[in-house]
XYZ file of C-alpha atoms in Angstrom:
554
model
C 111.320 160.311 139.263
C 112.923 163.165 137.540
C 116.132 165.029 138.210
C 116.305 168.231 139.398
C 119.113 170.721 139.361
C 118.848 174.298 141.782
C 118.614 177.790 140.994
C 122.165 178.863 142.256
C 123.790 176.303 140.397
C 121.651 177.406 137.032
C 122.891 180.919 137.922
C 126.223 180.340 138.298
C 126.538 178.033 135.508
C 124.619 180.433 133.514
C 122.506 177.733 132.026
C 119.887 178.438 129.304
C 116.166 175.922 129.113
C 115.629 174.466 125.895
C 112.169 173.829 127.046
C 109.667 174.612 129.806
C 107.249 172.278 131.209
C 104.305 172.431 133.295
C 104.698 170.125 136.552
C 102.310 169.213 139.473
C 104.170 166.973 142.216
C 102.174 164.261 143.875
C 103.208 164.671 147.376
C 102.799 161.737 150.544
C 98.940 161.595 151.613
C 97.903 161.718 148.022
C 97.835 165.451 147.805
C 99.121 167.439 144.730
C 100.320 170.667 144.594
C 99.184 173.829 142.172
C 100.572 172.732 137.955
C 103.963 175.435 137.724
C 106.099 175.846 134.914
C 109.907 174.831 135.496
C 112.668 174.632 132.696
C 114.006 171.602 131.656
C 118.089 171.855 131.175
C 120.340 169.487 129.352
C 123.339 168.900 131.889
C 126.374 166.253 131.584
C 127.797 165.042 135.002
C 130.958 163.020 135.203
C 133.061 161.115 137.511
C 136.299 163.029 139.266
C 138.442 160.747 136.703
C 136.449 161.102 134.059
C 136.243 157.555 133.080
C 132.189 158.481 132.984
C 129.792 160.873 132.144
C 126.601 160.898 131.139
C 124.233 163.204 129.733
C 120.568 164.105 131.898
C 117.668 166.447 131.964
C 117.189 167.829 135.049
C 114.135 170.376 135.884
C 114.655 173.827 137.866
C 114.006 173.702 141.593
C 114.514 176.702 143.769
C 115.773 174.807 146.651
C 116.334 171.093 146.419
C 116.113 169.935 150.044
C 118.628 171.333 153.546
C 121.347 170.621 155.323
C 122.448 166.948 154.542
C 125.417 165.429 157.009
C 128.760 164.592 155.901
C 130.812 161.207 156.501
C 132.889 162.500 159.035
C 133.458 159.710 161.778
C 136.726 159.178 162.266
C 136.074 155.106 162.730
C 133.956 155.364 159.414
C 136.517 156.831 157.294
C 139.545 154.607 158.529
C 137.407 151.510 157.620
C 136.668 153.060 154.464
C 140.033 153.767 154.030
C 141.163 150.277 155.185
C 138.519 148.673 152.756
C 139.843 150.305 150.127
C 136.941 152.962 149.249
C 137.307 156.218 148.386
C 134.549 158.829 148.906
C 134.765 162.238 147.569
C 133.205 163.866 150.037
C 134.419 163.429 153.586
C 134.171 166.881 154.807
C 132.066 168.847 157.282
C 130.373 171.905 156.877
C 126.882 172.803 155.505
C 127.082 172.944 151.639
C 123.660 172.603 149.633
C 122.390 170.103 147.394
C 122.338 171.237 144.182
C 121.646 168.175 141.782
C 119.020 165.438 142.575
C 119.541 162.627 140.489
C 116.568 160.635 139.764
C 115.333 156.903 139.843
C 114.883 156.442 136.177
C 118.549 157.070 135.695
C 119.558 155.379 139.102
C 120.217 152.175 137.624
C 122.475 152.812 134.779
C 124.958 154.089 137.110
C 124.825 151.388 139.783
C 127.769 148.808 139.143
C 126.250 145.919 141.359
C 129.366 146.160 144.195
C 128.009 146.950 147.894
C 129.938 146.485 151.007
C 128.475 146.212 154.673
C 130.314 148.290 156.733
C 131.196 146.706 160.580
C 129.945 150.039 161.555
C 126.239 149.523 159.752
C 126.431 151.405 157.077
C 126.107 150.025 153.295
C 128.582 151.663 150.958
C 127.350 151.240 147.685
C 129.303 151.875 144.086
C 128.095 153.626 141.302
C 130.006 154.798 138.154
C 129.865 158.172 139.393
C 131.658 157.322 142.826
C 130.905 155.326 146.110
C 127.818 156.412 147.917
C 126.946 155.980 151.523
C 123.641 155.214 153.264
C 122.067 153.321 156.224
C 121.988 153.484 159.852
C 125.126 153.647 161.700
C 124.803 151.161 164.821
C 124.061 152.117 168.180
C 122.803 155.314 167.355
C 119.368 156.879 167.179
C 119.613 159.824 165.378
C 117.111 160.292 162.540
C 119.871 162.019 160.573
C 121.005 160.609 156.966
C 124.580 159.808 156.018
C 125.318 160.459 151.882
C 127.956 161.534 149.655
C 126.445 163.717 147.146
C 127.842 163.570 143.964
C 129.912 166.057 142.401
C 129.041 167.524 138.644
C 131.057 169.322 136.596
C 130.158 171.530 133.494
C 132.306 171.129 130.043
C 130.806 174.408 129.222
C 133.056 175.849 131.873
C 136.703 175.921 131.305
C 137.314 179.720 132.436
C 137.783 178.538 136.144
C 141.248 176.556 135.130
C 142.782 179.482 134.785
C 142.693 179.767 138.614
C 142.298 175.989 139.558
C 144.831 174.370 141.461
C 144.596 171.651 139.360
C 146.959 173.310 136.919
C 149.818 173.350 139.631
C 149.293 169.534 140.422
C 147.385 170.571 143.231
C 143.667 167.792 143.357
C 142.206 166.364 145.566
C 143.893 163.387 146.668
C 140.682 161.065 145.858
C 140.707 162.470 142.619
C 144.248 161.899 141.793
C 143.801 158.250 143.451
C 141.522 157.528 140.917
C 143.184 159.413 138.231
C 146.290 156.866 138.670
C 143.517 153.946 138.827
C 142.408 154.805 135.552
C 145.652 155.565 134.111
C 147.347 152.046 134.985
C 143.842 150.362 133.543
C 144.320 151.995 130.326
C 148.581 151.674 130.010
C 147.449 147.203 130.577
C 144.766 147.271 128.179
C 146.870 149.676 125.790
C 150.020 146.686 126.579
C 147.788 143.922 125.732
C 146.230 145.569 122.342
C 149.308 147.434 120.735
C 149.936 145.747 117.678
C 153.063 145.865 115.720
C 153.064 146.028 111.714
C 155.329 144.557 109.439
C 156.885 148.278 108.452
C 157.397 148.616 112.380
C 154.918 151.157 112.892
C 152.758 150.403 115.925
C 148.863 150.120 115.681
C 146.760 151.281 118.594
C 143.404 151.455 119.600
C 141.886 154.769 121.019
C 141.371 154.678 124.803
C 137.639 154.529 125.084
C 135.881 156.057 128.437
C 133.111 153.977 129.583
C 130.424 156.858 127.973
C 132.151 156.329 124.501
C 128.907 154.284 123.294
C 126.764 157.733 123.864
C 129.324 159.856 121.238
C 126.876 161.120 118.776
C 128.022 161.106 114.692
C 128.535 165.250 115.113
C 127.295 164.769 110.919
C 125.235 167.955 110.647
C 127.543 170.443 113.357
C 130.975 168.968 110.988
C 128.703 169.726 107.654
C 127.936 173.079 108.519
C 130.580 174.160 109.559
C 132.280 172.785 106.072
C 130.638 174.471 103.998
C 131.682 177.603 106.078
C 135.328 176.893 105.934
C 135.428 175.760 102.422
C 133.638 179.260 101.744
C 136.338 181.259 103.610
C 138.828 179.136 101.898
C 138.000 179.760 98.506
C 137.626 183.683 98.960
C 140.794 183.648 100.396
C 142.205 181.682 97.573
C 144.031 178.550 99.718
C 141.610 176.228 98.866
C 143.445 174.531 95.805
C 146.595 174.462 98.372
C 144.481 172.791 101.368
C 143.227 170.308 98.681
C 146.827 169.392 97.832
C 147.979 168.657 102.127
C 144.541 166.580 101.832
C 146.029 164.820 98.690
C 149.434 164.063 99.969
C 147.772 162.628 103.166
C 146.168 160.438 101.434
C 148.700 159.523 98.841
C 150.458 158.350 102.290
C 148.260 156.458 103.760
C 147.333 158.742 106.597
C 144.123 159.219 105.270
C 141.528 156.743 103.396
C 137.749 157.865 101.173
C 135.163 155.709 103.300
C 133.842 153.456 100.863
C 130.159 153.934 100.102
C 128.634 151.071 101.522
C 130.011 152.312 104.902
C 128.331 155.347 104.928
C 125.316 154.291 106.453
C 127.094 153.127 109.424
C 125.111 153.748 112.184
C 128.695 153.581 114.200
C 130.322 157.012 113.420
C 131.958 160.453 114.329
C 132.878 163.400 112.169
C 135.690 165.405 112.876
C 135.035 169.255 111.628
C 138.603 171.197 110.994
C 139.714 174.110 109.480
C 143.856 175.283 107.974
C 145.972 177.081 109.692
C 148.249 179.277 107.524
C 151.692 180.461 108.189
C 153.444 181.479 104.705
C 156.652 182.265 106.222
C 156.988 178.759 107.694
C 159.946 177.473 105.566
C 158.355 173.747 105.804
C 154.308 173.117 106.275
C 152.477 176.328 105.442
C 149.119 174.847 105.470
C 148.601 172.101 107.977
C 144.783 170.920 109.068
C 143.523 171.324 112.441
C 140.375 169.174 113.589
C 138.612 170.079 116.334
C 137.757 166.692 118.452
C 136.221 169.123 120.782
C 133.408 170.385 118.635
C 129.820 168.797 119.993
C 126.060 169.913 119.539
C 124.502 171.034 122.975
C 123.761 168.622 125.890
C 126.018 166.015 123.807
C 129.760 164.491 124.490
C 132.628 165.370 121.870
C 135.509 162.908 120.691
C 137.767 164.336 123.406
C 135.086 164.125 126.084
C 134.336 159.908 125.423
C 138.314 159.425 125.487
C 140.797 158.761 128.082
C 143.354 161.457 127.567
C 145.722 160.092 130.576
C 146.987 162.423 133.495
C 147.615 166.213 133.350
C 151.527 165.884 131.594
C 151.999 169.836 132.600
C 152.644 168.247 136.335
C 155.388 166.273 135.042
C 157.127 169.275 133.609
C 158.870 170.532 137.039
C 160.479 167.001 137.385
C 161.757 166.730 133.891
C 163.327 170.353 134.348
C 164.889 169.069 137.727
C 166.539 165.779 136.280
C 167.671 167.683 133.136
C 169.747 170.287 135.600
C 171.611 167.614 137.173
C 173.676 167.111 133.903
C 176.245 169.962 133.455
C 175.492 168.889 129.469
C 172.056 168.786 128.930
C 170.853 167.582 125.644
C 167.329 167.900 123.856
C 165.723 166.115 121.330
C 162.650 165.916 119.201
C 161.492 162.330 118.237
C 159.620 161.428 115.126
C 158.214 158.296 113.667
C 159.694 157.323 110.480
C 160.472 161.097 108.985
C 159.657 161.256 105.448
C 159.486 164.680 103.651
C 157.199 165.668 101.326
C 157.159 169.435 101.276
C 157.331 169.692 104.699
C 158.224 166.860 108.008
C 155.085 164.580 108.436
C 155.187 164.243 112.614
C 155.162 161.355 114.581
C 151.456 161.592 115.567
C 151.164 161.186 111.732
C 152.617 157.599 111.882
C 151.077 156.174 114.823
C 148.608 153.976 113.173
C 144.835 153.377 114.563
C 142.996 150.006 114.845
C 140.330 149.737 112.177
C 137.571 149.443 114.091
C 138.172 153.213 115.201
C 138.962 154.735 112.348
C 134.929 155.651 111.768
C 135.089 157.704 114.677
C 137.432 159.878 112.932
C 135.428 160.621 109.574
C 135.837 163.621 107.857
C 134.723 166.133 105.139
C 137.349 166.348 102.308
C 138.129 169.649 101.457
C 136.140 170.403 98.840
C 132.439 171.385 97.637
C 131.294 167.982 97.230
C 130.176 165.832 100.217
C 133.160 163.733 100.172
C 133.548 161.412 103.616
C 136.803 160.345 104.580
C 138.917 158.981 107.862
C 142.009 159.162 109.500
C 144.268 156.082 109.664
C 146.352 157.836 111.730
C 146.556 159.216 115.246
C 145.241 162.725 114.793
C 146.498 165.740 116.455
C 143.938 167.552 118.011
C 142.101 164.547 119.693
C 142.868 164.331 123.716
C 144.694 161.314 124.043
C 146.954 161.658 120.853
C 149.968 162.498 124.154
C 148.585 159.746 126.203
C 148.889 157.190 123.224
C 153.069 158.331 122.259
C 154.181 158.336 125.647
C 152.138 154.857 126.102
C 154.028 153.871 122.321
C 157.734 154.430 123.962
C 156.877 153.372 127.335
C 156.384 150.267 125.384
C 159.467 150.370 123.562
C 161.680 150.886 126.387
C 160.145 148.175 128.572
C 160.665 145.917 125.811
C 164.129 147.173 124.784
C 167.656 144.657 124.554
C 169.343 144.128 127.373
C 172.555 145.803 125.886
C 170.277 148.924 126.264
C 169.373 148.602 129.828
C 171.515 150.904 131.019
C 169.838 153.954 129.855
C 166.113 152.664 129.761
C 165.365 153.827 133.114
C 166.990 157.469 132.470
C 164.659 158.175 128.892
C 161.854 156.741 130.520
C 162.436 159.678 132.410
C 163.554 161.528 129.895
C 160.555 162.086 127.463
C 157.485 164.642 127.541
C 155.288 163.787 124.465
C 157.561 164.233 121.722
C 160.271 166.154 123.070
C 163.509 164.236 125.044
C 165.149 166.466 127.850
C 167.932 164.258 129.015
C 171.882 165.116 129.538
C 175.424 163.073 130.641
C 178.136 164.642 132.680
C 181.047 163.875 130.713
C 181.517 165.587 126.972
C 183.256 162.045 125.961
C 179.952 160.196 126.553
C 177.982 162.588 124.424
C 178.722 161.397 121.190
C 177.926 157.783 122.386
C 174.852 158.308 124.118
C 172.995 160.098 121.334
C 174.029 157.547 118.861
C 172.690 154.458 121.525
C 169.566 156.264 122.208
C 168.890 156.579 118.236
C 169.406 153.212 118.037
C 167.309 151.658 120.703
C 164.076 154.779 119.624
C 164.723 153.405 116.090
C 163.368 149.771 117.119
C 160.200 151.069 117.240
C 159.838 153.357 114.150
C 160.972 156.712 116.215
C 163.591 159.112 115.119
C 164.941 161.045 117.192
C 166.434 163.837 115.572
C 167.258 167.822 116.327
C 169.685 167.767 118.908
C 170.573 170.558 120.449
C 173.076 170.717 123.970
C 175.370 173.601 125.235
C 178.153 171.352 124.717
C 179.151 170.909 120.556
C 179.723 166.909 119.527
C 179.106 166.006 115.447
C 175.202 164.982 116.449
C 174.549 168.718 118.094
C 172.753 170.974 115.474
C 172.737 173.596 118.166
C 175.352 174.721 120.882
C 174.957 178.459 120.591
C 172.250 181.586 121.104
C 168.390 180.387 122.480
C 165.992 177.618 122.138
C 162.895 176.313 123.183
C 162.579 173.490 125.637
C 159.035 172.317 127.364
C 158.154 175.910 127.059
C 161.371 177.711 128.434
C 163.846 179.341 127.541
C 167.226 177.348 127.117
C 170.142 179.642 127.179
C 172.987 177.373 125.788
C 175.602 179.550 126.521
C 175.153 180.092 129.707
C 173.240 177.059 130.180
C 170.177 178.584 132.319
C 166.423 178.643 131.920
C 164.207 181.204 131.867
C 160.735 181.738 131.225
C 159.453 183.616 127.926
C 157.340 186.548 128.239
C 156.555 188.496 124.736
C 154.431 191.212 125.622
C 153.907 193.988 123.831
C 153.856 197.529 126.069
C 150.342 198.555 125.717
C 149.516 202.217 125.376
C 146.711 204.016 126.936
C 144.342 203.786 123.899
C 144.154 200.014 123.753
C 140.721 198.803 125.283
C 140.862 196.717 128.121
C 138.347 193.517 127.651
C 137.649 190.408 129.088
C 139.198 188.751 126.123
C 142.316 190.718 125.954
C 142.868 189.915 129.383
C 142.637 186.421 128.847
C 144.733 186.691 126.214
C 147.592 187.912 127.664
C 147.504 185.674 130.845
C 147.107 182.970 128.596
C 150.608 183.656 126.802
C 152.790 183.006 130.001
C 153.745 179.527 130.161
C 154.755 179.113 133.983
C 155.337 175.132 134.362
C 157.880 175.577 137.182
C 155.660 178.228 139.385
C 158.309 180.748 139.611
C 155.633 183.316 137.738
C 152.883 182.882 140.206
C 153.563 185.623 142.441
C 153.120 187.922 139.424
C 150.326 185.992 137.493
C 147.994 186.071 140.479
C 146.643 189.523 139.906
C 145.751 189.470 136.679
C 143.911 185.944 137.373
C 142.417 187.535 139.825
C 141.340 190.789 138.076
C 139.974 188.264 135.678
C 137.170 186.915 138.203
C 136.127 190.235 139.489
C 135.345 190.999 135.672
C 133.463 187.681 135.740
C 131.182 188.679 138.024
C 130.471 191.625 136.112
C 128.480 189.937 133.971
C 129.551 191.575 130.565
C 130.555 190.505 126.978
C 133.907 189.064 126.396
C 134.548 192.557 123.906
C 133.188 195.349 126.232
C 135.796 197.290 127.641
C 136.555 197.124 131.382
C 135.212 200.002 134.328
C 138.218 202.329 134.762
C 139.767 200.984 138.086
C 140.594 197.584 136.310
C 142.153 198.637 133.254
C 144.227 201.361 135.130
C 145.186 197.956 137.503
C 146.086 195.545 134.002
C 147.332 198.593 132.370
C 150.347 198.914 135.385
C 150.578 194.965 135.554
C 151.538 194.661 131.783
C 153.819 197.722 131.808
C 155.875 196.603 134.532
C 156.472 193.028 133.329
């Protein structure tokens, strides 16, 4: 049996065939109906914690079937509850079908666990989420009871910018299995970490269950090489990328593949392009891979890895510990700083098992077809935070006694590689930066750059602005603000899609003080959605006049 996928949810998704086939369904009785041609579109549906996903065809179906009941029995769900199993689901109220999964993919996503419920019911597990069916006892109804499950499209990341996912705000299934997944990963990351001889830790990346369906990505990474190199050499910077790509590997950070691993079967390319800042006074070229970059219908990198739990949620309660201290101090931690032209970062020196280092192959920089691989965490790939926080999580846990005393306020303390801490007495200042440099320096970090609105002989900043999780740090006056760099727009500029999203896009919000003024352009944002025109096309008259005012009065 195939799957099938329905026309609203093609329409909404805005989902293009990449093939049509003719189909005549065999119906009960032995009757068939009339051959019709239906497209055939390559989806990917995933779990809620995205510890799965797979990829399916599914064929185009008008309507897939009616109403289909919810769990919503009070005694049902409390013995769900009390067993321990979480349906995503459990609401009433008449929403459609709109993805049939069929039986030839059925059972690769059963996991073998099925409970009897006291009630009758069978709830049984699949990799997607629990699924309920049966006949509840003592009634006669003919009705079904099912949880549908829930797809999701990677192709789709506009709606974030009005999900309540990026307040903290999920559904609390979703963040109970979130937190599942996340305590799986930090015990298999505790039990793998290894620790090298120079100090540096070794880590494996966090694979998702779907890792074993990440294509090699050869021919999209190629492709778009021979592009960049192109671009690079008209430009004249590609002697200068050449030379980052030299120093890398001089380092270590990066190795050639030998030739008689090329043919592994067991690969991934990275593609990745330089981003150029001449007035940076240390790295002026720097490489950026893209570990989101896939070929259509198939996972990325990012997609087959665990990445860990949204870190923007932890934001608010960093900000709220660091304003208990009437000091407040901020650091940025590093692993092992060495300069060579410029500060290689701590992601740099966060060293990756060997049996994963093919999954982060390469093209070198040049004409030739040169393949090479990181031997480093890379920035860029999704669970580069998720594998430093897991690094000094480790650390502290493991730290001296002597240093027990401040363990549980830096495990606090730290939001990937910045530290947002503080102490309420000037006289401890001195001390505490000097103990927390020695405990980080255990494990290879360096924490360095510290800035407080109190001087001390560590403090490389007491006066005028900086930058902390975002914000605005005042250090004179020891407040917070956030930082919004618009430019006044005049009435020439056109008003797009893109420029809107531009703009929203450049206030960073993590506390939620904005939101009052960041709804309406969010909103103005959807009705242009649903105008169905290209991102560059400039806006109908009412909404620009409506952006125009929003931007001016900020």
């Amino acid at each position: 049996m195939s799957s099938h996928i329905s026309d609203r949810t093609i329409r909404q998704l805005g989902l293009k065939p990449h093939r049509v086939e003719t189909i005549i369904n065999t119906l009960f009785g032995g009757s068939e109906t009339k051959p019709r041609e239906k497209g055939l579109y390559a989806i990917e549906i995933k779990a809620l914690d995205e510890s799965f996903s797979v990829c399916l065809e599914a064929l185009w179906e008008e309507k897939i079937c009616g109403f289909v009941p919810k769990v919503n029995d009070r005694i049902i769900l409390r013995e769900l509850k009390n067993r321990k199993i979480e349906i995503t689901d459990s609401v009433s109220g008449e929403y459609e079908i709109d993805l049939l999964i069929g039986a030839d993919l059925l059972r690769s996503l059963l996991t073998g666990e099925i409970v009897e419920l006291d009630c009758g019911l069978t709830a049984v597990h699949t990799k997607l989420g629990w699924t309920i069916m049966g006949k509840q006892k003592g009634t006669s109804s003919m009705g079904n009871v099912m949880t549908t499950l829930s797809m999701h499209c990677r192709s789709v990341n506009l709606t974030e910018m009005w999900d309540f996912e990026c307040l903290g705000i999920i559904d609390p299934s979703q963040s109970i299995c979130m937190k599942k997944a996340q305590s799986e990963h930090l015990n298999d990351f505790r039990e793998k970490i290894t620790i090298l001889p120079c100090e540096r830790y070794e880590v494996g990346l966090p694979r998702k269950s779907d890792f074993r369906n990440l294509p090699d990505n050869k021919e999209l990474s190629w492709e778009r090489h021979k592009k960049m190199v192109k671009r690079m050499k008209a430009r004249g910077f590609l002697c200068e990328y050449h030379e980052v790509s030299d120093d890398w590997e001089r380092l270590k950070i990066i190795e050639r593949v030998p030739e008689y691993e090329l043919k592994n079967e067991k690969c991934h390319y990275l593609p990745h392009r330089p981003v150029i800042k001449m007035q940076s006074e240390t790295i002026k070229i720097r490489p950026v891979f893209d570990a989101s970059a896939s070929e259509k219908g198939k996972p990325s990198l990012n997609h087959c890895l665990f990445k860990g739990i949204n870190l923007i949620e932890l934001i608010p309660d960093e900000i709220d510990r660091f304003r208990t201290y009437p000091i407040g101090l901020s650091g940025v931690c590093w692993l092992h700083c060495l300069l060579v032209c410029w500060t290689l970062s701590y992601w740099l020196m966060l060293s990756v098992a060997n049996q994963d280092r093919d999954f982060l192959r390469f093209f070198y920089p040049c004409v030739e077809e040169l393949v090479y691989r990181h031997c480093r965490v890379v920035f860029g790939v999704s669970c580069s935070p998720f594998l430093l926080n897991a690094s000094i999580l480790y650390l502290l846990d493991n730290s001296p006694p002597e240093f027990h005393d401040m363990v549980e306020n830096l495990k606090g303390s730290f939001y990937v590689d910045n530290c947002l801490t503080g102490v309420n007495d000037p006289c401890d200042q001195a001390s505490f930066i000097e103990r927390t440099q020695t405990l980080m320096s255990r494990g290879g970090f360096n924490l360095s750059g510290w800035v407080s609105n109190v001087a001390c002989e560590f403090i490389s900043k007491y006066s005028c602005e900086v930058s902390v999780l975002g914000l605005l740090w005042n250090l004179d006056a020891h407040k917070l603000r956030c930082s919004i760099d618009f430019e006044v727009l005049s009435y020439e500029t056109v008003i797009s899609k893109r420029l809107i999203l531009s703009l929203v896009q450049k206030i960073f919000d993590p506390m939620g003080i904005l939101c009052a003024v960041t709804f309406l352009p969010k909103i103005l944002l959807q009705d242009t959605w649903k105008l169905k025109v290209g991102s560059d096309i400039e806006m109908p008259p009412d909404v620009s006049k409506k952006f125009f005012q929003w931007v001016n009065e900020l």
